[in-house]
PDB file of C-alpha atoms in Angstrom:
ATOM      1  CA  UNK V1098       0.070  31.578 -15.298  1.00  0.00           C
ATOM      2  CA  UNK V1099       3.733  30.562 -15.551  1.00  0.00           C
ATOM      3  CA  UNK V1100       5.723  31.113 -12.363  1.00  0.00           C
ATOM      4  CA  UNK V1101       9.455  31.213 -11.601  1.00  0.00           C
ATOM      5  CA  UNK V1102      10.946  30.880  -8.122  1.00  0.00           C
ATOM      6  CA  UNK V1103      14.361  30.617  -6.515  1.00  0.00           C
ATOM      7  CA  UNK V1104      15.900  27.154  -6.564  1.00  0.00           C
ATOM      8  CA  UNK V1105      17.706  25.216  -3.811  1.00  0.00           C
ATOM      9  CA  UNK V1106      21.272  24.069  -4.383  1.00  0.00           C
ATOM     10  CA  UNK V1107      21.019  20.259  -4.092  1.00  0.00           C
ATOM     11  CA  UNK V1108      19.916  19.213  -7.583  1.00  0.00           C
ATOM     12  CA  UNK V1109      19.605  22.656  -9.150  1.00  0.00           C
ATOM     13  CA  UNK V1110      23.246  22.817 -10.238  1.00  0.00           C
ATOM     14  CA  UNK V1111      22.933  19.549 -12.164  1.00  0.00           C
ATOM     15  CA  UNK V1112      19.618  20.234 -13.874  1.00  0.00           C
ATOM     16  CA  UNK V1113      20.361  23.882 -14.579  1.00  0.00           C
ATOM     17  CA  UNK V1114      23.762  22.962 -16.030  1.00  0.00           C
ATOM     18  CA  UNK V1115      24.899  20.502 -18.665  1.00  0.00           C
ATOM     19  CA  UNK V1116      22.341  17.813 -17.752  1.00  0.00           C
ATOM     20  CA  UNK V1117      19.389  20.148 -18.176  1.00  0.00           C
ATOM     21  CA  UNK V1118      20.782  21.627 -21.384  1.00  0.00           C
ATOM     22  CA  UNK V1119      21.312  18.146 -22.820  1.00  0.00           C
ATOM     23  CA  UNK V1120      17.703  17.167 -22.076  1.00  0.00           C
ATOM     24  CA  UNK V1121      16.482  20.310 -23.815  1.00  0.00           C
ATOM     25  CA  UNK V1122      18.660  19.767 -26.859  1.00  0.00           C
ATOM     26  CA  UNK V1123      17.705  16.084 -27.089  1.00  0.00           C
ATOM     27  CA  UNK V1124      14.053  16.697 -26.279  1.00  0.00           C
ATOM     28  CA  UNK V1125      12.694  14.930 -29.370  1.00  0.00           C
ATOM     29  CA  UNK V1126      14.901  11.868 -28.855  1.00  0.00           C
ATOM     30  CA  UNK V1127      13.961  11.525 -25.178  1.00  0.00           C
ATOM     31  CA  UNK V1128      10.270  12.199 -25.762  1.00  0.00           C
ATOM     32  CA  UNK V1129      10.212   9.444 -28.354  1.00  0.00           C
ATOM     33  CA  UNK V1130      12.138   7.012 -26.178  1.00  0.00           C
ATOM     34  CA  UNK V1131       9.885   7.498 -23.155  1.00  0.00           C
ATOM     35  CA  UNK V1132       6.602   7.950 -25.021  1.00  0.00           C
ATOM     36  CA  UNK V1133       5.354   4.455 -23.998  1.00  0.00           C
ATOM     37  CA  UNK V1134       5.765   5.476 -20.351  1.00  0.00           C
ATOM     38  CA  UNK V1135       3.993   8.752 -21.023  1.00  0.00           C
ATOM     39  CA  UNK V1136       1.061   6.730 -22.407  1.00  0.00           C
ATOM     40  CA  UNK V1137       0.757   4.863 -19.116  1.00  0.00           C
ATOM     41  CA  UNK V1138       0.377   8.096 -17.166  1.00  0.00           C
ATOM     42  CA  UNK V1139      -2.061   9.541 -19.692  1.00  0.00           C
ATOM     43  CA  UNK V1140      -4.205   6.426 -19.280  1.00  0.00           C
ATOM     44  CA  UNK V1141      -4.105   6.809 -15.503  1.00  0.00           C
ATOM     45  CA  UNK V1142      -5.134  10.455 -15.761  1.00  0.00           C
ATOM     46  CA  UNK V1143      -8.030   9.806 -18.121  1.00  0.00           C
ATOM     47  CA  UNK V1144      -9.262   6.881 -16.009  1.00  0.00           C
ATOM     48  CA  UNK V1145      -9.173   8.991 -12.854  1.00  0.00           C
ATOM     49  CA  UNK V1146     -11.466  11.655 -14.269  1.00  0.00           C
ATOM     50  CA  UNK V1147     -11.775  15.316 -13.410  1.00  0.00           C
ATOM     51  CA  UNK V1148      -9.757  17.833 -11.467  1.00  0.00           C
ATOM     52  CA  UNK V1149      -6.469  19.735 -11.679  1.00  0.00           C
ATOM     53  CA  UNK V1150      -3.324  17.686 -12.345  1.00  0.00           C
ATOM     54  CA  UNK V1151       0.219  18.355 -11.104  1.00  0.00           C
ATOM     55  CA  UNK V1152       3.155  16.811 -13.000  1.00  0.00           C
ATOM     56  CA  UNK V1153       6.212  16.704 -10.706  1.00  0.00           C
ATOM     57  CA  UNK V1154       9.643  16.899 -12.333  1.00  0.00           C
ATOM     58  CA  UNK V1155       7.951  17.638 -15.640  1.00  0.00           C
ATOM     59  CA  UNK V1156      11.172  18.329 -17.552  1.00  0.00           C
ATOM     60  CA  UNK V1157      10.424  19.760 -20.984  1.00  0.00           C
ATOM     61  CA  UNK V1158       6.716  19.145 -20.528  1.00  0.00           C
ATOM     62  CA  UNK V1159       5.857  16.182 -22.759  1.00  0.00           C
ATOM     63  CA  UNK V1160       3.782  14.318 -20.162  1.00  0.00           C
ATOM     64  CA  UNK V1161       2.067  17.469 -18.879  1.00  0.00           C
ATOM     65  CA  UNK V1162       1.028  18.416 -22.394  1.00  0.00           C
ATOM     66  CA  UNK V1163      -0.083  14.884 -23.288  1.00  0.00           C
ATOM     67  CA  UNK V1164      -2.316  14.715 -20.213  1.00  0.00           C
ATOM     68  CA  UNK V1165      -3.712  18.169 -20.973  1.00  0.00           C
ATOM     69  CA  UNK V1166      -4.589  17.081 -24.520  1.00  0.00           C
ATOM     70  CA  UNK V1167      -6.276  13.934 -23.248  1.00  0.00           C
ATOM     71  CA  UNK V1168      -8.315  15.675 -20.545  1.00  0.00           C
ATOM     72  CA  UNK V1169      -9.331  18.773 -22.468  1.00  0.00           C
ATOM     73  CA  UNK V1170      -9.456  22.452 -21.654  1.00  0.00           C
ATOM     74  CA  UNK V1171     -11.707  22.032 -18.612  1.00  0.00           C
ATOM     75  CA  UNK V1172      -8.851  20.430 -16.637  1.00  0.00           C
ATOM     76  CA  UNK V1173      -5.908  22.506 -15.426  1.00  0.00           C
ATOM     77  CA  UNK V1174      -2.537  20.796 -15.838  1.00  0.00           C
ATOM     78  CA  UNK V1175       0.522  22.218 -14.098  1.00  0.00           C
ATOM     79  CA  UNK V1176       4.105  21.046 -14.562  1.00  0.00           C
ATOM     80  CA  UNK V1177       6.799  21.842 -11.995  1.00  0.00           C
ATOM     81  CA  UNK V1178      10.550  21.385 -12.341  1.00  0.00           C
ATOM     82  CA  UNK V1179      13.704  22.802 -10.773  1.00  0.00           C
ATOM     83  CA  UNK V1180      15.399  23.173 -14.168  1.00  0.00           C
ATOM     84  CA  UNK V1181      15.163  26.632 -15.712  1.00  0.00           C
ATOM     85  CA  UNK V1182      16.188  25.490 -19.223  1.00  0.00           C
ATOM     86  CA  UNK V1183      13.694  22.651 -19.204  1.00  0.00           C
ATOM     87  CA  UNK V1184      10.854  24.837 -17.965  1.00  0.00           C
ATOM     88  CA  UNK V1185      11.672  27.425 -20.629  1.00  0.00           C
ATOM     89  CA  UNK V1186      11.514  24.695 -23.272  1.00  0.00           C
ATOM     90  CA  UNK V1187       8.234  23.401 -21.836  1.00  0.00           C
ATOM     91  CA  UNK V1188       6.658  26.858 -21.967  1.00  0.00           C
ATOM     92  CA  UNK V1189       7.732  27.233 -25.582  1.00  0.00           C
ATOM     93  CA  UNK V1190       5.822  24.047 -26.441  1.00  0.00           C
ATOM     94  CA  UNK V1191       2.447  25.166 -25.079  1.00  0.00           C
ATOM     95  CA  UNK V1192      -0.008  25.749 -27.940  1.00  0.00           C
ATOM     96  CA  UNK V1193      -1.645  29.175 -27.942  1.00  0.00           C
ATOM     97  CA  UNK V1194      -5.063  27.632 -27.344  1.00  0.00           C
ATOM     98  CA  UNK V1195      -3.941  25.507 -24.374  1.00  0.00           C
ATOM     99  CA  UNK V1196      -5.095  27.871 -21.639  1.00  0.00           C
ATOM    100  CA  UNK V1197      -5.265  24.984 -19.170  1.00  0.00           C
ATOM    101  CA  UNK V1198      -1.482  24.329 -19.163  1.00  0.00           C
ATOM    102  CA  UNK V1199       1.136  26.159 -17.105  1.00  0.00           C
ATOM    103  CA  UNK V1200       4.663  25.510 -15.916  1.00  0.00           C
ATOM    104  CA  UNK V1201       6.336  26.465 -12.644  1.00  0.00           C
ATOM    105  CA  UNK V1202      10.105  26.683 -12.235  1.00  0.00           C
ATOM    106  CA  UNK V1203      10.508  25.598  -8.604  1.00  0.00           C
ATOM    107  CA  UNK V1204      11.620  22.862  -6.246  1.00  0.00           C
ATOM    108  CA  UNK V1205       8.477  20.834  -5.541  1.00  0.00           C
ATOM    109  CA  UNK V1206       9.928  19.959  -2.140  1.00  0.00           C
ATOM    110  CA  UNK V1207       9.699  23.559  -0.958  1.00  0.00           C
ATOM    111  CA  UNK V1208       7.389  25.428  -3.309  1.00  0.00           C
ATOM    112  CA  UNK V1209       4.336  27.057  -1.725  1.00  0.00           C
ATOM    113  CA  UNK V1210       1.645  25.380  -3.818  1.00  0.00           C
ATOM    114  CA  UNK V1211      -1.931  26.510  -3.367  1.00  0.00           C
ATOM    115  CA  UNK V1212      -3.283  24.244  -0.586  1.00  0.00           C
ATOM    116  CA  UNK V1213      -5.755  21.571  -1.608  1.00  0.00           C
ATOM    117  CA  UNK V1214      -5.644  22.325  -5.320  1.00  0.00           C
ATOM    118  CA  UNK V1215      -4.713  19.111  -7.165  1.00  0.00           C
ATOM    119  CA  UNK V1216      -6.839  15.975  -7.495  1.00  0.00           C
ATOM    120  CA  UNK V1217      -4.134  14.001  -9.289  1.00  0.00           C
ATOM    121  CA  UNK V1218      -0.353  14.160  -8.913  1.00  0.00           C
ATOM    122  CA  UNK V1219       1.753  12.361 -11.499  1.00  0.00           C
ATOM    123  CA  UNK V1220       5.416  12.023 -12.363  1.00  0.00           C
ATOM    124  CA  UNK V1221       7.497  10.359 -15.035  1.00  0.00           C
ATOM    125  CA  UNK V1222      10.936   9.852 -13.487  1.00  0.00           C
ATOM    126  CA  UNK V1223      10.763  13.158 -11.609  1.00  0.00           C
ATOM    127  CA  UNK V1224      10.513  12.285  -7.907  1.00  0.00           C
ATOM    128  CA  UNK V1225      13.791  10.473  -7.175  1.00  0.00           C
ATOM    129  CA  UNK V1226      15.875  13.629  -6.773  1.00  0.00           C
ATOM    130  CA  UNK V1227      14.547  15.239  -3.580  1.00  0.00           C
ATOM    131  CA  UNK V1228      17.171  15.778  -0.883  1.00  0.00           C
ATOM    132  CA  UNK V1229      14.461  15.359   1.803  1.00  0.00           C
ATOM    133  CA  UNK V1230      11.820  13.114   0.235  1.00  0.00           C
ATOM    134  CA  UNK V1231       9.504  12.972   3.264  1.00  0.00           C
ATOM    135  CA  UNK V1232       9.402  16.768   3.330  1.00  0.00           C
ATOM    136  CA  UNK V1233       8.780  16.815  -0.408  1.00  0.00           C
ATOM    137  CA  UNK V1234       5.863  14.400  -0.339  1.00  0.00           C
ATOM    138  CA  UNK V1235       4.379  16.130   2.696  1.00  0.00           C
ATOM    139  CA  UNK V1236       4.476  19.357   0.690  1.00  0.00           C
ATOM    140  CA  UNK V1237       2.757  17.623  -2.205  1.00  0.00           C
ATOM    141  CA  UNK V1238       0.148  16.228   0.200  1.00  0.00           C
ATOM    142  CA  UNK V1239      -0.807  19.722   1.348  1.00  0.00           C
ATOM    143  CA  UNK V1240      -1.159  20.708  -2.304  1.00  0.00           C
ATOM    144  CA  UNK V1241      -3.606  17.838  -2.885  1.00  0.00           C
ATOM    145  CA  UNK V1242      -7.341  17.658  -2.332  1.00  0.00           C
ATOM    146  CA  UNK V1243      -8.533  15.194   0.290  1.00  0.00           C
ATOM    147  CA  UNK V1244      -9.777  12.862  -2.449  1.00  0.00           C
ATOM    148  CA  UNK V1245      -6.586  13.181  -4.505  1.00  0.00           C
ATOM    149  CA  UNK V1246      -4.562  10.300  -5.841  1.00  0.00           C
ATOM    150  CA  UNK V1247      -0.955   9.996  -6.896  1.00  0.00           C
ATOM    151  CA  UNK V1248       0.551   7.992  -9.757  1.00  0.00           C
ATOM    152  CA  UNK V1249       4.330   8.044 -10.044  1.00  0.00           C
ATOM    153  CA  UNK V1250       6.679   6.130 -12.323  1.00  0.00           C
ATOM    154  CA  UNK V1251      10.213   5.676 -10.987  1.00  0.00           C
ATOM    155  CA  UNK V1252      13.118   3.438 -11.924  1.00  0.00           C
ATOM    156  CA  UNK V1253      13.693   0.196 -10.080  1.00  0.00           C
ATOM    157  CA  UNK V1254      17.311  -0.714  -9.358  1.00  0.00           C
ATOM    158  CA  UNK V1255      20.406  -0.300 -11.515  1.00  0.00           C
ATOM    159  CA  UNK V1256      20.657  -4.097 -11.628  1.00  0.00           C
ATOM    160  CA  UNK V1257      17.151  -4.236 -13.111  1.00  0.00           C
ATOM    161  CA  UNK V1258      18.116  -1.647 -15.740  1.00  0.00           C
ATOM    162  CA  UNK V1259      21.405  -2.743 -17.332  1.00  0.00           C
ATOM    163  CA  UNK V1260      20.744  -0.548 -20.378  1.00  0.00           C
ATOM    164  CA  UNK V1261      20.956   2.539 -18.188  1.00  0.00           C
ATOM    165  CA  UNK V1262      24.387   1.685 -16.788  1.00  0.00           C
ATOM    166  CA  UNK V1263      25.957  -0.186 -19.733  1.00  0.00           C
ATOM    167  CA  UNK V1264      27.939   2.810 -20.975  1.00  0.00           C
ATOM    168  CA  UNK V1265      29.547   3.740 -17.657  1.00  0.00           C
ATOM    169  CA  UNK V1266      30.415   0.106 -16.921  1.00  0.00           C
ATOM    170  CA  UNK V1267      32.015  -0.347 -20.339  1.00  0.00           C
ATOM    171  CA  UNK V1268      34.172   2.784 -20.316  1.00  0.00           C
ATOM    172  CA  UNK V1269      35.041   3.047 -16.617  1.00  0.00           C
ATOM    173  CA  UNK V1270      38.731   2.373 -17.278  1.00  0.00           C
ATOM    174  CA  UNK V1271      38.965   5.078 -19.947  1.00  0.00           C
ATOM    175  CA  UNK V1272      37.676   8.053 -17.948  1.00  0.00           C
ATOM    176  CA  UNK V1273      38.226   9.564 -14.499  1.00  0.00           C
ATOM    177  CA  UNK V1274      36.246   7.691 -11.831  1.00  0.00           C
ATOM    178  CA  UNK V1275      32.520   8.320 -11.948  1.00  0.00           C
ATOM    179  CA  UNK V1276      30.822   9.468  -8.752  1.00  0.00           C
ATOM    180  CA  UNK V1277      29.917   6.433  -6.665  1.00  0.00           C
ATOM    181  CA  UNK V1278      26.232   5.574  -6.739  1.00  0.00           C
ATOM    182  CA  UNK V1279      25.075   5.815  -3.138  1.00  0.00           C
ATOM    183  CA  UNK V1280      21.926   3.797  -2.380  1.00  0.00           C
ATOM    184  CA  UNK V1281      19.009   6.041  -1.440  1.00  0.00           C
ATOM    185  CA  UNK V1282      20.886   9.239  -2.333  1.00  0.00           C
ATOM    186  CA  UNK V1283      19.038  11.584  -4.713  1.00  0.00           C
ATOM    187  CA  UNK V1284      19.408  10.211  -8.198  1.00  0.00           C
ATOM    188  CA  UNK V1285      18.014   7.953 -10.869  1.00  0.00           C
ATOM    189  CA  UNK V1286      17.736   4.815  -8.719  1.00  0.00           C
ATOM    190  CA  UNK V1287      16.894   6.406  -5.372  1.00  0.00           C
ATOM    191  CA  UNK V1288      13.475   4.684  -5.299  1.00  0.00           C
ATOM    192  CA  UNK V1289      14.765   1.189  -6.002  1.00  0.00           C
ATOM    193  CA  UNK V1290      13.771  -0.129  -2.536  1.00  0.00           C
ATOM    194  CA  UNK V1291       9.968  -0.468  -2.381  1.00  0.00           C
ATOM    195  CA  UNK V1292       9.873  -0.673   1.428  1.00  0.00           C
ATOM    196  CA  UNK V1293      11.728   2.622   1.658  1.00  0.00           C
ATOM    197  CA  UNK V1294       9.342   4.286  -0.784  1.00  0.00           C
ATOM    198  CA  UNK V1295       6.323   3.033   1.139  1.00  0.00           C
ATOM    199  CA  UNK V1296       7.786   4.384   4.369  1.00  0.00           C
ATOM    200  CA  UNK V1297       8.544   7.780   2.820  1.00  0.00           C
ATOM    201  CA  UNK V1298       5.026   8.232   1.508  1.00  0.00           C
ATOM    202  CA  UNK V1299       3.392   6.982   4.700  1.00  0.00           C
ATOM    203  CA  UNK V1300       5.468   9.364   6.817  1.00  0.00           C
ATOM    204  CA  UNK V1301       4.485  12.191   4.463  1.00  0.00           C
ATOM    205  CA  UNK V1302       0.776  11.553   5.038  1.00  0.00           C
ATOM    206  CA  UNK V1303      -0.159   9.446   2.009  1.00  0.00           C
ATOM    207  CA  UNK V1304      -2.310   6.325   2.317  1.00  0.00           C
ATOM    208  CA  UNK V1305      -2.833   2.983   0.574  1.00  0.00           C
ATOM    209  CA  UNK V1306       0.655   3.144  -0.896  1.00  0.00           C
ATOM    210  CA  UNK V1307       1.441   0.424  -3.420  1.00  0.00           C
ATOM    211  CA  UNK V1308       4.315  -0.295  -5.772  1.00  0.00           C
ATOM    212  CA  UNK V1309       3.786  -2.569  -8.755  1.00  0.00           C
ATOM    213  CA  UNK V1310       6.569  -3.593 -11.149  1.00  0.00           C
ATOM    214  CA  UNK V1311       6.112  -1.971 -14.537  1.00  0.00           C
ATOM    215  CA  UNK V1312       8.263  -3.120 -17.452  1.00  0.00           C
ATOM    216  CA  UNK V1313       7.947  -0.967 -20.537  1.00  0.00           C
ATOM    217  CA  UNK V1314       9.498  -1.674 -23.945  1.00  0.00           C
ATOM    218  CA  UNK V1315      11.274   1.452 -25.188  1.00  0.00           C
ATOM    219  CA  UNK V1316      13.160   2.228 -28.399  1.00  0.00           C
ATOM    220  CA  UNK V1317      15.310   4.874 -29.991  1.00  0.00           C
ATOM    221  CA  UNK V1318      16.577   5.108 -33.567  1.00  0.00           C
ATOM    222  CA  UNK V1319      19.918   3.382 -34.015  1.00  0.00           C
ATOM    223  CA  UNK V1320      21.335   6.458 -35.733  1.00  0.00           C
ATOM    224  CA  UNK V1321      20.761   8.397 -32.492  1.00  0.00           C
ATOM    225  CA  UNK V1322      22.758   6.031 -30.282  1.00  0.00           C
ATOM    226  CA  UNK V1323      26.062   7.977 -30.572  1.00  0.00           C
ATOM    227  CA  UNK V1324      24.239  11.170 -29.590  1.00  0.00           C
ATOM    228  CA  UNK V1325      22.553   9.426 -26.664  1.00  0.00           C
ATOM    229  CA  UNK V1326      25.863   8.013 -25.436  1.00  0.00           C
ATOM    230  CA  UNK V1327      27.802  11.217 -25.963  1.00  0.00           C
ATOM    231  CA  UNK V1328      25.413  13.647 -24.271  1.00  0.00           C
ATOM    232  CA  UNK V1329      23.476  11.941 -21.470  1.00  0.00           C
ATOM    233  CA  UNK V1330      24.219  10.421 -18.096  1.00  0.00           C
ATOM    234  CA  UNK V1331      27.581  10.211 -16.321  1.00  0.00           C
ATOM    235  CA  UNK V1332      29.424   9.307 -19.534  1.00  0.00           C
ATOM    236  CA  UNK V1333      27.909  12.196 -21.471  1.00  0.00           C
ATOM    237  CA  UNK V1334      28.863  14.632 -18.728  1.00  0.00           C
ATOM    238  CA  UNK V1335      32.408  13.254 -18.479  1.00  0.00           C
ATOM    239  CA  UNK V1336      32.900  13.542 -22.235  1.00  0.00           C
ATOM    240  CA  UNK V1337      32.436  17.307 -22.076  1.00  0.00           C
ATOM    241  CA  UNK V1338      35.912  17.559 -20.485  1.00  0.00           C
ATOM    242  CA  UNK V1339      38.046  15.240 -22.636  1.00  0.00           C
ATOM    243  CA  UNK V1340      39.991  15.673 -25.852  1.00  0.00           C
ATOM    244  CA  UNK V1341      38.666  14.570 -29.218  1.00  0.00           C
ATOM    245  CA  UNK V1342      40.695  11.350 -29.442  1.00  0.00           C
ATOM    246  CA  UNK V1343      39.580  10.205 -26.000  1.00  0.00           C
ATOM    247  CA  UNK V1344      35.995  11.021 -26.845  1.00  0.00           C
ATOM    248  CA  UNK V1345      36.089   8.903 -30.003  1.00  0.00           C
ATOM    249  CA  UNK V1346      37.740   5.992 -28.177  1.00  0.00           C
ATOM    250  CA  UNK V1347      35.194   6.105 -25.357  1.00  0.00           C
ATOM    251  CA  UNK V1348      32.261   6.271 -27.746  1.00  0.00           C
ATOM    252  CA  UNK V1349      33.563   3.321 -29.745  1.00  0.00           C
ATOM    253  CA  UNK V1350      33.857   1.169 -26.614  1.00  0.00           C
ATOM    254  CA  UNK V1351      30.432   2.279 -25.366  1.00  0.00           C
ATOM    255  CA  UNK V1352      28.862   1.579 -28.742  1.00  0.00           C
ATOM    256  CA  UNK V1353      30.129  -2.016 -28.669  1.00  0.00           C
ATOM    257  CA  UNK V1354      28.629  -2.473 -25.200  1.00  0.00           C
ATOM    258  CA  UNK V1355      25.212  -1.675 -26.654  1.00  0.00           C
ATOM    259  CA  UNK V1356      25.337  -4.290 -29.421  1.00  0.00           C
ATOM    260  CA  UNK V1357      22.903  -6.597 -27.555  1.00  0.00           C
ATOM    261  CA  UNK V1358      20.298  -3.832 -27.691  1.00  0.00           C
ATOM    262  CA  UNK V1359      20.647  -2.995 -31.394  1.00  0.00           C
ATOM    263  CA  UNK V1360      18.115  -4.655 -33.687  1.00  0.00           C
ATOM    264  CA  UNK V1361      18.300  -3.460 -37.252  1.00  0.00           C
ATOM    265  CA  UNK V1362      17.735   0.271 -37.204  1.00  0.00           C
ATOM    266  CA  UNK V1363      16.433   0.365 -33.644  1.00  0.00           C
ATOM    267  CA  UNK V1364      17.873   0.276 -30.160  1.00  0.00           C
ATOM    268  CA  UNK V1365      15.490  -1.615 -27.866  1.00  0.00           C
ATOM    269  CA  UNK V1366      15.447  -1.989 -24.104  1.00  0.00           C
ATOM    270  CA  UNK V1367      13.027  -2.631 -21.287  1.00  0.00           C
ATOM    271  CA  UNK V1368      12.580   0.123 -18.715  1.00  0.00           C
ATOM    272  CA  UNK V1369      12.190  -1.627 -15.351  1.00  0.00           C
ATOM    273  CA  UNK V1370      10.078   0.745 -13.278  1.00  0.00           C
ATOM    274  CA  UNK V1371       7.731   0.990 -10.338  1.00  0.00           C
ATOM    275  CA  UNK V1372       4.194   2.214 -10.740  1.00  0.00           C
ATOM    276  CA  UNK V1373       3.670   3.927  -7.389  1.00  0.00           C
ATOM    277  CA  UNK V1374       0.082   4.622  -6.339  1.00  0.00           C
ATOM    278  CA  UNK V1375      -1.219   6.378  -3.253  1.00  0.00           C
ATOM    279  CA  UNK V1376      -4.212   8.363  -2.086  1.00  0.00           C
ATOM    280  CA  UNK V1377      -4.366  11.483   0.026  1.00  0.00           C
ATOM    281  CA  UNK V1378      -6.879  10.125   2.557  1.00  0.00           C
ATOM    282  CA  UNK V1379      -8.308   6.801   3.638  1.00  0.00           C
ATOM    283  CA  UNK V1380     -11.671   6.268   1.914  1.00  0.00           C
ATOM    284  CA  UNK V1381     -14.504   7.038   4.286  1.00  0.00           C
ATOM    285  CA  UNK V1382     -12.251   8.735   6.844  1.00  0.00           C
ATOM    286  CA  UNK V1383     -13.563  11.899   8.475  1.00  0.00           C
ATOM    287  CA  UNK V1384     -11.604  14.925   7.363  1.00  0.00           C
TER     288      UNK V1384
END
């Protein structure tokens, strides 16, 4: 069953506004770009075995659906996201025969999940946006079975991911100042510090927390680079409010900044991530 709930204000405005709409409209581009990362989570899910799966920050549903296909109809797969447009797009993608897939429009930090339901919790870039991350992961812990495990992929630092910040660095002088990136504030690089992430999960009741560097080669078609630059991230959002001449000038400068990543007809970059693993309980502990 698909469920919709009220959303909090912290990240809802962003992901229910232009950012969420852009992800929906560029769904195919983004799914293709991050498909190698999706494969990692699918492999984790199939290796883990049976039981319901929760995909946190599922966006337009690509990873949820891929895991559901890999596990088969006997495994329930639920995606949750705060973005109404993304959840609507995800629901539209569910095949008629996929009775094991559902999507919930809700803030995973506060949503009243069924206690003890999920044996595996996964996320592809969906857990860095909680305004109270300890509260969020405690809520996810109560939604997990006692033998549950968690596999999350999150970005490492901005310095480790120059592709992700190349556009805003290149065009900073041409646009109004971008919002300052505040370390540990909700956002793309909020989980850059591994010690902080370990502390968050431990405080939330998760055990055996580990973070392993994961570097994944990603690509997008070169012809899609102008669309990527003009619609996504801080630059894409800023370009919605400028005149046509400024837009063209900014895109030209940004495009030159990406020359090192262009190889023939492809744009190539390495996504520098963490693979975050944890378990709900200590093995052998009395529940």
